Amino acid sequence: MVLKVYSDNGHFDRVSEAFDYMKSNGIEIDERTCTVHLLALKRADKVQMSLDFLYRMVGIESNMKVSEYSLSVVVDGFCRIGEIKRSRELVEEMIDKGTKPNVVTFNIMLNACAKRWSFGEMDLVMLLMTKEGVGFNTNTYKILIDGFTSSSRVKEAQSLVEEMHDKGLKVEPHLCNLIISSFCRVGCTESACLLFDEMAERNVSQNADTYSAIICGLAKNGEMGKAMEYVREMQDKGIELDGVMFNTLIDGFCEKGMIRKAYDLQLVMEMRGLSADVSVTNKIAIGLCKLNQVTEAKKLLNLMVKRSATTELASFSSLVNIQNEEEGFMNVEAKVYR
């Protein structure tokens, strides 16, 4: 009780003094109370103090059995400040002292490794897991897949999904979506499509985010025909294009020089109450001018003026002016620079 009172009031030095007094006088100390104190130290960013207190708990004169939860609290504190190697060394040290880490302890370290792309350290943590006979749980797989896909180690991420299937673990669509996006990001669109198809075969739901990943990924790689096939498939399932997909498709058509298709898709987008990004609208307008389709370009220009998108208009208004000297259009141009 004394330890908790001191800890709750931020008197951390007094906690250590009281702990030493109780230990030297043979007074029993509740390990759970110590864990609560470790949590308080972590919240206060007192990482070194939490380590010192943990050492007190496992000292020679202490008969306390330190739980894996207390260890995890201190490990988490070190990982939060980027001291991943030190946290692993602490785990190894505590194993020798009789405290066995659990999967939560390892997941804390793996998550820190994934966020910082410390893959060398991640390998060492996983080796230690194997040595201690601690298996992956679903959260472990999520952490690793997220880390691998964010660093384009997509093949390793895909292998982990296969491993989850083999173990009968539930694979959430989110994990496959990450891998599909990562495949597309590195130009492996065929692998992305294969994984998309495999999701249905393995009864993993293909949701709106899944379609967004494959459609946007294909569009960014210039595979517009294939992207539109997935659009039609998605719409057959009652899922509609959102603003991100519309803009990515429009941009993809522009990059391929398919300006008319981009323009038509932009009109559909507007009819559904969505606004195209100024950058893609700008590309369409420039393309229309080059094709001498000035009437359509004027419509886009008027639309952008209504949105007060004047800065971006400067890049193509001169092109439109060259194509058409009509008074009506000059009035629109005047609004842009007024």
Coordinates of C-alpha atoms in Angstrom, one line a residue:
M1 CA 0.0 0.0 0.0
V2 CA 2.8 2.4 0.9
L3 CA 4.5 1.7 -2.5
K4 CA 1.3 2.5 -4.3
V5 CA 0.7 5.7 -2.5
Y6 CA 4.2 7.0 -3.2
S7 CA 3.9 5.9 -6.9
D8 CA 0.5 7.4 -7.5
N9 CA 1.8 10.7 -6.2
G10 CA 4.9 10.7 -8.3
H11 CA 7.3 10.2 -5.4
F12 CA 9.3 7.6 -7.3
D13 CA 12.5 7.9 -5.3
R14 CA 10.5 7.3 -2.1
V15 CA 9.1 4.1 -3.7
S16 CA 12.6 2.7 -4.2
E17 CA 13.5 3.6 -0.6
A18 CA 10.4 2.0 0.8
F19 CA 11.0 -1.1 -1.4
D20 CA 14.6 -1.5 -0.1
Y21 CA 13.4 -1.0 3.5
M22 CA 10.7 -3.7 3.1
K23 CA 13.1 -6.1 1.5
S24 CA 15.8 -5.7 4.1
N25 CA 13.2 -6.2 6.9
G26 CA 11.6 -9.3 5.4
I27 CA 8.3 -7.6 4.6
E28 CA 6.4 -9.3 1.8
I29 CA 6.1 -7.2 -1.3
D30 CA 3.3 -7.8 -3.8
E31 CA 4.6 -8.2 -7.4
R32 CA 1.4 -6.7 -8.8
T33 CA 2.0 -3.5 -6.9
C34 CA 5.5 -3.3 -8.3
T35 CA 4.1 -3.8 -11.8
V36 CA 1.7 -0.8 -11.2
H37 CA 4.7 1.3 -10.2
L38 CA 6.6 0.2 -13.4
L39 CA 3.6 1.4 -15.4
A40 CA 3.7 4.7 -13.7
L41 CA 7.4 5.1 -14.4
K42 CA 6.7 4.3 -18.1
R43 CA 4.0 6.8 -18.3
A44 CA 6.4 9.4 -16.9
D45 CA 9.1 8.4 -19.4
K46 CA 11.4 7.3 -16.5
V47 CA 12.9 4.4 -18.5
Q48 CA 16.1 4.2 -16.6
M49 CA 14.3 4.3 -13.3
S50 CA 12.0 1.5 -14.4
L51 CA 15.0 -0.6 -15.3
D52 CA 16.6 0.1 -11.9
F53 CA 13.4 -0.9 -10.1
L54 CA 13.1 -4.1 -12.1
Y55 CA 16.7 -5.0 -11.0
R56 CA 15.6 -4.4 -7.4
M57 CA 12.7 -6.8 -8.0
V58 CA 15.0 -9.6 -9.1
G59 CA 17.8 -8.8 -6.7
I60 CA 19.6 -11.5 -4.8
E61 CA 17.9 -10.6 -1.5
S62 CA 14.5 -10.6 -3.2
N63 CA 12.4 -13.8 -3.4
M64 CA 9.9 -12.2 -5.7
K65 CA 8.9 -14.0 -8.9
V66 CA 8.9 -11.3 -11.6
S67 CA 6.2 -11.8 -14.1
E68 CA 6.5 -11.5 -17.9
Y69 CA 4.1 -8.6 -17.6
S70 CA 6.5 -6.6 -15.5
L71 CA 9.3 -7.4 -18.0
S72 CA 7.1 -6.3 -20.9
V73 CA 6.4 -2.9 -19.3
V74 CA 10.1 -2.1 -19.1
V75 CA 10.7 -3.5 -22.6
D76 CA 8.0 -1.3 -23.9
G77 CA 9.6 1.7 -22.3
F78 CA 12.9 1.1 -24.0
C79 CA 11.3 0.4 -27.4
R80 CA 9.4 3.7 -27.3
I81 CA 12.6 5.6 -27.2
G82 CA 14.2 3.4 -29.9
E83 CA 16.4 1.3 -27.7
I84 CA 15.4 -1.9 -29.3
K85 CA 18.7 -3.7 -28.9
R86 CA 18.8 -2.8 -25.2
S87 CA 15.3 -4.2 -24.8
R88 CA 16.3 -7.5 -26.4
E89 CA 19.4 -7.7 -24.3
L90 CA 17.3 -7.1 -21.2
V91 CA 15.0 -9.9 -22.2
E92 CA 18.0 -12.3 -22.6
E93 CA 19.3 -11.2 -19.2
M94 CA 15.9 -11.8 -17.6
I95 CA 15.6 -15.2 -19.1
D96 CA 18.8 -16.1 -17.4
K97 CA 17.3 -14.9 -14.1
G98 CA 14.2 -17.1 -14.6
T99 CA 11.7 -14.7 -16.1
K100 CA 10.4 -16.1 -19.4
P101 CA 9.0 -13.6 -21.9
N102 CA 5.7 -14.3 -23.6
V103 CA 4.5 -13.4 -27.1
V104 CA 3.3 -10.0 -25.9
T105 CA 6.9 -9.2 -24.9
F106 CA 8.2 -10.2 -28.3
N107 CA 5.5 -8.4 -30.2
I108 CA 6.4 -5.2 -28.5
M109 CA 10.0 -5.5 -29.8
L110 CA 8.9 -6.7 -33.2
N111 CA 6.5 -3.7 -33.6
A112 CA 9.3 -1.3 -32.7
C113 CA 11.6 -3.0 -35.2
A114 CA 8.9 -2.8 -37.9
K115 CA 8.1 0.9 -37.4
R116 CA 11.8 1.8 -37.5
W117 CA 12.7 -0.7 -40.3
S118 CA 15.3 -2.3 -38.0
F119 CA 15.1 -5.6 -39.8
G120 CA 18.5 -6.8 -38.6
E121 CA 17.3 -6.5 -35.0
M122 CA 14.0 -8.0 -36.0
D123 CA 15.8 -11.1 -37.2
L124 CA 17.6 -11.4 -33.8
V125 CA 14.3 -11.0 -31.9
M126 CA 12.6 -13.8 -34.0
L127 CA 15.6 -16.0 -33.4
L128 CA 15.2 -15.5 -29.7
M129 CA 11.5 -16.3 -30.0
T130 CA 12.4 -19.6 -31.7
K131 CA 15.0 -20.4 -29.1
E132 CA 12.5 -19.8 -26.3
G133 CA 9.8 -21.8 -28.0
V134 CA 7.4 -18.8 -28.3
G135 CA 5.2 -19.0 -31.4
F136 CA 3.6 -16.3 -33.5
N137 CA 0.1 -15.2 -32.7
T138 CA -2.2 -13.3 -35.1
N139 CA -0.9 -10.0 -33.9
T140 CA 2.7 -11.1 -34.5
Y141 CA 1.8 -11.8 -38.2
K142 CA 0.0 -8.4 -38.5
I143 CA 3.1 -6.6 -37.2
L144 CA 5.5 -8.4 -39.5
I145 CA 3.3 -8.1 -42.6
D146 CA 2.8 -4.4 -42.0
G147 CA 6.5 -3.9 -41.5
F148 CA 7.5 -5.9 -44.6
T149 CA 5.0 -4.3 -46.9
S150 CA 5.9 -0.8 -45.8
S151 CA 9.5 -1.5 -46.8
S152 CA 8.7 -3.3 -50.1
R153 CA 9.7 -6.7 -48.7
V154 CA 6.5 -8.0 -50.2
K155 CA 7.5 -11.6 -50.9
E156 CA 8.3 -12.1 -47.2
A157 CA 4.9 -10.6 -46.3
Q158 CA 3.1 -12.9 -48.7
S159 CA 4.9 -15.9 -47.2
L160 CA 3.6 -15.0 -43.8
V161 CA 0.0 -14.9 -45.1
E162 CA 0.5 -18.3 -46.6
E163 CA 1.8 -19.5 -43.2
M164 CA -1.3 -18.1 -41.5
H165 CA -3.5 -20.0 -43.9
D166 CA -1.5 -23.2 -43.2
K167 CA -2.0 -22.7 -39.5
G168 CA -5.7 -22.1 -39.8
L169 CA -5.4 -18.5 -38.5
K170 CA -7.9 -16.0 -39.8
V171 CA -6.4 -13.7 -42.5
E172 CA -8.1 -10.3 -42.4
P173 CA -8.6 -8.5 -45.8
H174 CA -6.5 -5.6 -44.5
L175 CA -3.4 -7.8 -44.6
C176 CA -4.0 -8.9 -48.2
N177 CA -4.8 -5.3 -49.1
L178 CA -1.4 -4.2 -47.8
I179 CA 0.4 -6.9 -49.9
I180 CA -1.6 -6.0 -53.1
S181 CA -0.7 -2.3 -52.7
S182 CA 3.0 -3.3 -52.1
F183 CA 3.1 -5.5 -55.1
C184 CA 1.7 -2.7 -57.3
R185 CA 4.1 -0.2 -55.8
V186 CA 7.1 -2.3 -57.0
G187 CA 5.5 -2.9 -60.4
C188 CA 4.5 -6.6 -59.7
T189 CA 0.9 -6.1 -60.8
E190 CA 0.5 -9.7 -62.0
S191 CA 1.3 -11.0 -58.5
A192 CA -1.1 -8.4 -57.1
C193 CA -3.9 -9.8 -59.3
L194 CA -3.1 -13.4 -58.4
L195 CA -3.3 -12.5 -54.7
F196 CA -6.6 -10.7 -55.3
D197 CA -8.1 -13.8 -57.0
E198 CA -6.6 -16.1 -54.3
M199 CA -8.5 -14.1 -51.6
A200 CA -11.8 -15.3 -53.1
E201 CA -10.5 -18.9 -53.2
R202 CA -9.6 -18.8 -49.6
N203 CA -12.8 -17.1 -48.4
V204 CA -11.1 -13.8 -47.5
S205 CA -13.5 -11.0 -48.2
Q206 CA -12.7 -8.6 -51.0
N207 CA -13.9 -5.3 -49.6
A208 CA -13.9 -1.7 -51.0
D209 CA -10.3 -1.2 -49.7
T210 CA -9.2 -4.3 -51.6
Y211 CA -10.7 -3.0 -54.9
S212 CA -9.2 0.4 -54.2
A213 CA -5.8 -1.2 -53.7
I214 CA -5.9 -3.2 -57.0
I215 CA -7.6 -0.5 -59.1
C216 CA -5.3 2.3 -58.0
G217 CA -2.3 0.1 -58.2
L218 CA -3.0 -0.9 -61.8
A219 CA -3.9 2.6 -62.8
K220 CA -0.6 4.0 -61.4
N221 CA 1.2 1.3 -63.5
G222 CA -0.7 2.4 -66.6
E223 CA -2.8 -0.8 -66.9
M224 CA -6.0 1.1 -67.5
G225 CA -7.9 -1.7 -69.3
K226 CA -7.3 -4.2 -66.4
A227 CA -8.1 -1.5 -63.9
M228 CA -11.5 -0.8 -65.5
E229 CA -12.3 -4.6 -65.5
Y230 CA -12.0 -4.5 -61.7
V231 CA -14.1 -1.3 -61.6
R232 CA -16.9 -3.2 -63.4
E233 CA -16.5 -6.2 -61.2
M234 CA -16.6 -4.0 -58.1
Q235 CA -19.7 -2.2 -59.3
D236 CA -21.5 -5.5 -60.0
K237 CA -21.0 -6.2 -56.3
G238 CA -22.6 -2.9 -55.4
I239 CA -19.4 -1.1 -54.4
E240 CA -19.0 2.3 -56.0
L241 CA -15.9 4.3 -56.9
D242 CA -14.8 6.8 -54.2
G243 CA -12.9 10.0 -54.8
V244 CA -9.5 8.4 -54.5
M245 CA -10.2 5.8 -57.1
F246 CA -11.8 8.3 -59.5
N247 CA -8.9 10.7 -59.2
T248 CA -6.3 7.9 -59.7
L249 CA -8.1 6.5 -62.7
I250 CA -8.5 9.9 -64.3
D251 CA -4.8 10.6 -63.7
G252 CA -3.9 7.2 -65.2
F253 CA -5.9 7.9 -68.4
C254 CA -4.2 11.3 -68.7
E255 CA -0.8 9.8 -68.3
K256 CA -1.6 7.3 -71.1
G257 CA -2.8 10.2 -73.3
M258 CA -6.4 8.9 -73.2
I259 CA -7.8 12.4 -72.5
R260 CA -11.3 11.9 -73.7
K261 CA -11.7 8.9 -71.4
A262 CA -10.3 11.0 -68.5
Y263 CA -12.8 13.8 -69.4
D264 CA -15.8 11.4 -69.5
L265 CA -14.8 9.8 -66.2
Q266 CA -14.4 13.3 -64.6
L267 CA -18.0 14.1 -65.7
V268 CA -19.3 11.0 -64.1
M269 CA -17.4 11.9 -61.0
E270 CA -19.0 15.4 -60.9
M271 CA -22.5 13.9 -61.4
R272 CA -22.0 11.8 -58.3
G273 CA -21.2 14.8 -56.3
L274 CA -17.5 14.3 -56.1
S275 CA -14.9 16.8 -57.0
A276 CA -11.8 15.9 -59.1
D277 CA -8.5 17.1 -57.8
V278 CA -7.3 20.3 -59.4
S279 CA -4.1 18.6 -60.6
V280 CA -6.0 16.0 -62.6
T281 CA -8.5 18.5 -63.9
N282 CA -5.6 20.7 -65.0
K283 CA -4.1 17.7 -66.9
I284 CA -7.4 17.1 -68.7
A285 CA -7.8 20.7 -69.7
I286 CA -4.3 20.9 -71.1
G287 CA -4.9 17.7 -73.0
L288 CA -8.2 18.9 -74.4
C289 CA -6.6 22.1 -75.6
K290 CA -3.9 20.1 -77.4
L291 CA -6.7 18.1 -79.1
N292 CA -8.5 21.3 -80.1
Q293 CA -11.5 20.3 -77.9
V294 CA -11.8 23.9 -76.6
T295 CA -15.5 23.7 -75.7
E296 CA -14.8 20.9 -73.2
A297 CA -11.7 22.7 -71.9
K298 CA -13.9 25.9 -71.3
K299 CA -16.3 23.8 -69.2
L300 CA -13.5 22.6 -67.0
L301 CA -12.0 26.1 -66.7
N302 CA -15.4 27.5 -65.6
L303 CA -15.7 24.7 -63.1
M304 CA -12.3 25.4 -61.6
V305 CA -13.0 29.2 -61.5
K306 CA -16.1 28.4 -59.4
R307 CA -13.9 26.5 -57.0
S308 CA -11.5 29.5 -56.8
A309 CA -8.7 27.2 -58.1
T310 CA -6.8 30.1 -59.7
T311 CA -3.2 29.2 -58.9
E312 CA -3.4 25.9 -60.9
L313 CA -5.2 27.6 -63.8
A314 CA -2.3 29.7 -64.6
S315 CA -0.4 26.7 -66.0
F316 CA -2.9 26.1 -68.8
S317 CA -5.1 29.3 -69.3
S318 CA -2.6 30.6 -71.9
L319 CA -3.1 27.3 -73.9
V320 CA -6.8 27.8 -73.9
N321 CA -6.4 31.4 -74.9
I322 CA -4.3 30.4 -77.9
Q323 CA -7.0 27.9 -79.0
N324 CA -10.0 30.3 -78.6
E325 CA -10.2 34.0 -78.8
E326 CA -14.0 34.2 -78.3
E327 CA -15.2 37.0 -76.0
G328 CA -17.1 34.6 -73.7
F329 CA -14.0 32.7 -73.0
M330 CA -11.9 35.8 -72.5
N331 CA -14.3 36.9 -69.8
V332 CA -13.7 33.6 -68.0
E333 CA -10.0 34.1 -68.3
A334 CA -10.4 37.6 -66.9
K335 CA -12.1 36.2 -63.8
V336 CA -9.1 33.9 -63.2
Y337 CA -6.6 36.8 -62.9
R338 CA -8.9 39.4 -61.4

